[in-house]
PDB file of C-alpha atoms in Angstrom:
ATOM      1  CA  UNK W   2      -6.546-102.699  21.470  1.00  0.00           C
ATOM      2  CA  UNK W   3      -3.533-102.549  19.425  1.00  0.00           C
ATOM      3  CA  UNK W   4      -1.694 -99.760  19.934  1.00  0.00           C
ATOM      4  CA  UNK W   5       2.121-100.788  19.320  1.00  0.00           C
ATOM      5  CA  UNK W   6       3.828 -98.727  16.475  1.00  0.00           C
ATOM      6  CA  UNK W   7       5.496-100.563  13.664  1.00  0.00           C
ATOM      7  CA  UNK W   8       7.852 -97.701  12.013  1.00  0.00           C
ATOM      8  CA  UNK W   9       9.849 -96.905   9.159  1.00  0.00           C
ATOM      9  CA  UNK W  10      13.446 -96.585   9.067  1.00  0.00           C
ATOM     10  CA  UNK W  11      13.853 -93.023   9.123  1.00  0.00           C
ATOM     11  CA  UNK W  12      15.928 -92.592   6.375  1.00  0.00           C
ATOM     12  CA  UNK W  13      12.757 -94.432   4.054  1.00  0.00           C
ATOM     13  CA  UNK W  14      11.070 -91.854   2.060  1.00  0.00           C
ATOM     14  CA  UNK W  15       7.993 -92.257   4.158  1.00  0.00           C
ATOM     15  CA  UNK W  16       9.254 -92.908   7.462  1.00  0.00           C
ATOM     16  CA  UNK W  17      11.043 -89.433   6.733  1.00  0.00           C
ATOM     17  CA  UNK W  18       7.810 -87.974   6.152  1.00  0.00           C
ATOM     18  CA  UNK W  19       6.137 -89.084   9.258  1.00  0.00           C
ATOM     19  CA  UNK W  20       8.750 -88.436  11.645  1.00  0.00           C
ATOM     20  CA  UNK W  21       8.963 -84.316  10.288  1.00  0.00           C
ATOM     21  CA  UNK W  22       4.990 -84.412  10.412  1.00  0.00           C
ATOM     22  CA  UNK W  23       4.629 -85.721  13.703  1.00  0.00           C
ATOM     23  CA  UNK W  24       7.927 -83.559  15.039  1.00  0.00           C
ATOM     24  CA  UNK W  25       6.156 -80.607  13.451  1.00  0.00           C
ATOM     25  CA  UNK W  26       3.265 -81.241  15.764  1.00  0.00           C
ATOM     26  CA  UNK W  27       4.934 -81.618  18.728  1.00  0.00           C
ATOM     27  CA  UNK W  28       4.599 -85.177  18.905  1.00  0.00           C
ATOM     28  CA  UNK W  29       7.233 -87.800  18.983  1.00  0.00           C
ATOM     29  CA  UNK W  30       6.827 -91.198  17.672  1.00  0.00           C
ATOM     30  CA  UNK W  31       7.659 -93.620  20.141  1.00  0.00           C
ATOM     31  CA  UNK W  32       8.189 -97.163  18.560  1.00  0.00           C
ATOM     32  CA  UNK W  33       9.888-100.551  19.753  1.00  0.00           C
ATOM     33  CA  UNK W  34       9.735-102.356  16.083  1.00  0.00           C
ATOM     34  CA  UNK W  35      11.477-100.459  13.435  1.00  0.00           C
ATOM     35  CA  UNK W  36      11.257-102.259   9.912  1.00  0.00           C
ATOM     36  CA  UNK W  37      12.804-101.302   6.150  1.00  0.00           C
ATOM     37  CA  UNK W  38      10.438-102.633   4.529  1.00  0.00           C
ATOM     38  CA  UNK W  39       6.814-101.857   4.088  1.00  0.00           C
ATOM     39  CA  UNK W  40       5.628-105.554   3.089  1.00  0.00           C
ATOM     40  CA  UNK W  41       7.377-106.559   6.204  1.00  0.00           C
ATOM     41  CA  UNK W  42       5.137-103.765   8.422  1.00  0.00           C
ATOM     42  CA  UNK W  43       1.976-104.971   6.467  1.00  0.00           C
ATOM     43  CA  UNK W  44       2.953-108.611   7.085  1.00  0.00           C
ATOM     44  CA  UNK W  45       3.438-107.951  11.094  1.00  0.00           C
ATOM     45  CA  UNK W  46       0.180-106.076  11.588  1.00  0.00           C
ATOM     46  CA  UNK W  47      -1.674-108.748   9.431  1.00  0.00           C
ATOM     47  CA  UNK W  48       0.187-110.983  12.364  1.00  0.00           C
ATOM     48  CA  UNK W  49      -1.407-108.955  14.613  1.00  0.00           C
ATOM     49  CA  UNK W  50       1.454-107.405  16.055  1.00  0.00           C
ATOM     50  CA  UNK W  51       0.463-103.200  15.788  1.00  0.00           C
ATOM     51  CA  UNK W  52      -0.365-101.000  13.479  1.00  0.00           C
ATOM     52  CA  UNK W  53       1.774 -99.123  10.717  1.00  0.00           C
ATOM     53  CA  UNK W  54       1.246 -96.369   8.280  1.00  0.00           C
ATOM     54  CA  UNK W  55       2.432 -97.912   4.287  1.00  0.00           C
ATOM     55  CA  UNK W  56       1.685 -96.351   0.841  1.00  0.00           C
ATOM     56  CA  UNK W  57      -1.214 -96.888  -1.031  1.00  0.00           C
ATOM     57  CA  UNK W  58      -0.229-100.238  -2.788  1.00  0.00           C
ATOM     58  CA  UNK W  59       1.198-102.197   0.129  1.00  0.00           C
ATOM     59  CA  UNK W  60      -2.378-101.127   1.872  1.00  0.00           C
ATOM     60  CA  UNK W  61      -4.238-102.579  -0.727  1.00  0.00           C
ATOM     61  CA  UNK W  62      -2.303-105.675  -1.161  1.00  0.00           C
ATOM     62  CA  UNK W  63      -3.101-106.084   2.881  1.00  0.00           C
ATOM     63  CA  UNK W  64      -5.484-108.949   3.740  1.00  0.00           C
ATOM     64  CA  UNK W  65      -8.726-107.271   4.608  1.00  0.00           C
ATOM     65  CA  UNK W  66      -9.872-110.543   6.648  1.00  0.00           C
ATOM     66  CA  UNK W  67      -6.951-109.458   8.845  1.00  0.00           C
ATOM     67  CA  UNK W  68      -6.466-105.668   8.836  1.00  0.00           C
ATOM     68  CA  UNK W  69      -8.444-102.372   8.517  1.00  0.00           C
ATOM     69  CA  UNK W  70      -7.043-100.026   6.076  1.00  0.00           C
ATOM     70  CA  UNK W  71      -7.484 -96.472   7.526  1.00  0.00           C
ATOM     71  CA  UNK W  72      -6.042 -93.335   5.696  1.00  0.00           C
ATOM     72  CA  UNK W  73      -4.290 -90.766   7.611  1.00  0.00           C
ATOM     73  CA  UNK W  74      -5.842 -87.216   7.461  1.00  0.00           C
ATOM     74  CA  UNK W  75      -4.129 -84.937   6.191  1.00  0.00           C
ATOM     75  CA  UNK W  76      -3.512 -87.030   3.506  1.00  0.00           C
ATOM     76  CA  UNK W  77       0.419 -87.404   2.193  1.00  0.00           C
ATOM     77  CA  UNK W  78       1.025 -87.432  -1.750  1.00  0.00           C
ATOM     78  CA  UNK W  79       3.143 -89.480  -3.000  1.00  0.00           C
ATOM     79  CA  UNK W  80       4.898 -89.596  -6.729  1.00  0.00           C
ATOM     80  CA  UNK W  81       5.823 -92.339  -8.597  1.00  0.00           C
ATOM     81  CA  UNK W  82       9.076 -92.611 -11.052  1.00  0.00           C
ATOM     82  CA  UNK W  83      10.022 -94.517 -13.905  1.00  0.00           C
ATOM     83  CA  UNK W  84      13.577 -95.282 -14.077  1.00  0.00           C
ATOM     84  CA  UNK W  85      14.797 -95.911 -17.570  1.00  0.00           C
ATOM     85  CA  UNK W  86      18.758 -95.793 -19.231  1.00  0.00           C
ATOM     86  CA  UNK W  87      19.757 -92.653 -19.964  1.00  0.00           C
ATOM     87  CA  UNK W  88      21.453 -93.968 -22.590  1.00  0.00           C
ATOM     88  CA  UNK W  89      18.745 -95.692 -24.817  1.00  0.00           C
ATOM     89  CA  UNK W  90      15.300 -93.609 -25.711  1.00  0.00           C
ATOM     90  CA  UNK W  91      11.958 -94.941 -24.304  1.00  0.00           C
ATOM     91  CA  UNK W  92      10.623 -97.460 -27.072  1.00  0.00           C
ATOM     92  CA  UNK W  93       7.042 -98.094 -28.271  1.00  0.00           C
ATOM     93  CA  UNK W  94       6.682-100.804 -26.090  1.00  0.00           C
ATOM     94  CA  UNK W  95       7.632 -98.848 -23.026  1.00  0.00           C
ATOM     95  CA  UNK W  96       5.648 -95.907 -23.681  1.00  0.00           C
ATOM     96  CA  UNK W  97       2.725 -98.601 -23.840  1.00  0.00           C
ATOM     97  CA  UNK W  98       3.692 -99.919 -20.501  1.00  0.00           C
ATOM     98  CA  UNK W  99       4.112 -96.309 -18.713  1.00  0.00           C
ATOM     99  CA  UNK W 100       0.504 -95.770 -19.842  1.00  0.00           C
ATOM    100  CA  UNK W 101      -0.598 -99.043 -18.304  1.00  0.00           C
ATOM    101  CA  UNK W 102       1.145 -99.011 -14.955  1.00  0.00           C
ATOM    102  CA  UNK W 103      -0.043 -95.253 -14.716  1.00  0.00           C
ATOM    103  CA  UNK W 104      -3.955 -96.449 -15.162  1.00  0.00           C
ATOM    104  CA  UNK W 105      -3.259 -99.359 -13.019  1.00  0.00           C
ATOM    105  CA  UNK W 106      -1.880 -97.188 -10.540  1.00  0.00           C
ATOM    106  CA  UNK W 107      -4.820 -94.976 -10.626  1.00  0.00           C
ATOM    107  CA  UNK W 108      -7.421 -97.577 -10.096  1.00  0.00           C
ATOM    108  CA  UNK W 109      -5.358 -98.966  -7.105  1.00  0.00           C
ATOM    109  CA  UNK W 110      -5.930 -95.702  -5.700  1.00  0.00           C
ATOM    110  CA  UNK W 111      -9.226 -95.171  -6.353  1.00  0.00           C
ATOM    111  CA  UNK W 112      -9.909 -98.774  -4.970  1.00  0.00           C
ATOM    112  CA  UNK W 113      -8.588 -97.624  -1.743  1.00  0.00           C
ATOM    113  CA  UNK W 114     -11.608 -95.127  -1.262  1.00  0.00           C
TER     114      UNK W 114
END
């Protein structure tokens, strides 16, 4: 059974997240493998190495031949930014490509369920 823990650094966003949640509950996670990057986590349970908890997009970029993508309950919401120069107002052509990585997004999602 594979039971080690691959975590986040816990100044990531996520790993952050976790380590309050399961703190919150009592519950300290105990891990020997501590990565910064979530492609790297995805890459060492694909390896078979243990298990990690990713966002949405590195979980469905995981190789399903090799991995089981399970989602944590309670669920975790996560937002997504555009950075842009403050300097220079959003063109056409941007605008046009917020709207298409926000629908992309989306169905990424939804592909998860």
């Amino acid at each position: 059974m594979q039971s080690e823990l691959i975590a986040m650094a816990e100044d990531d966003p996520l790993g952050h997240m976790l380590h309050n949640a399961s703190e919150a509950e009592g519950r300290h996670l105990d891990s020997r493998i501590t990565v910064q990057t979530y492609q790297l986590a995805r890459a060492l349970v694909e390896a078979g190495v243990g298990m990690t908890a990713v966002d949405p997009f590195t979980a469905a970029s995981a190789d399903r031949t090799r991995v089981k993508v399970r989602p944590l309950a309670p669920s975790m919401s996560i937002q997504l930014y555009l950075l842009t120069s403050a300097s220079a107002p959003l063109a056409q052509a941007a605008r046009r490509l917020v709207t298409y990585l926000r629908d992309a997004a989306r169905a990424n999602l939804e592909s998860l369920e």
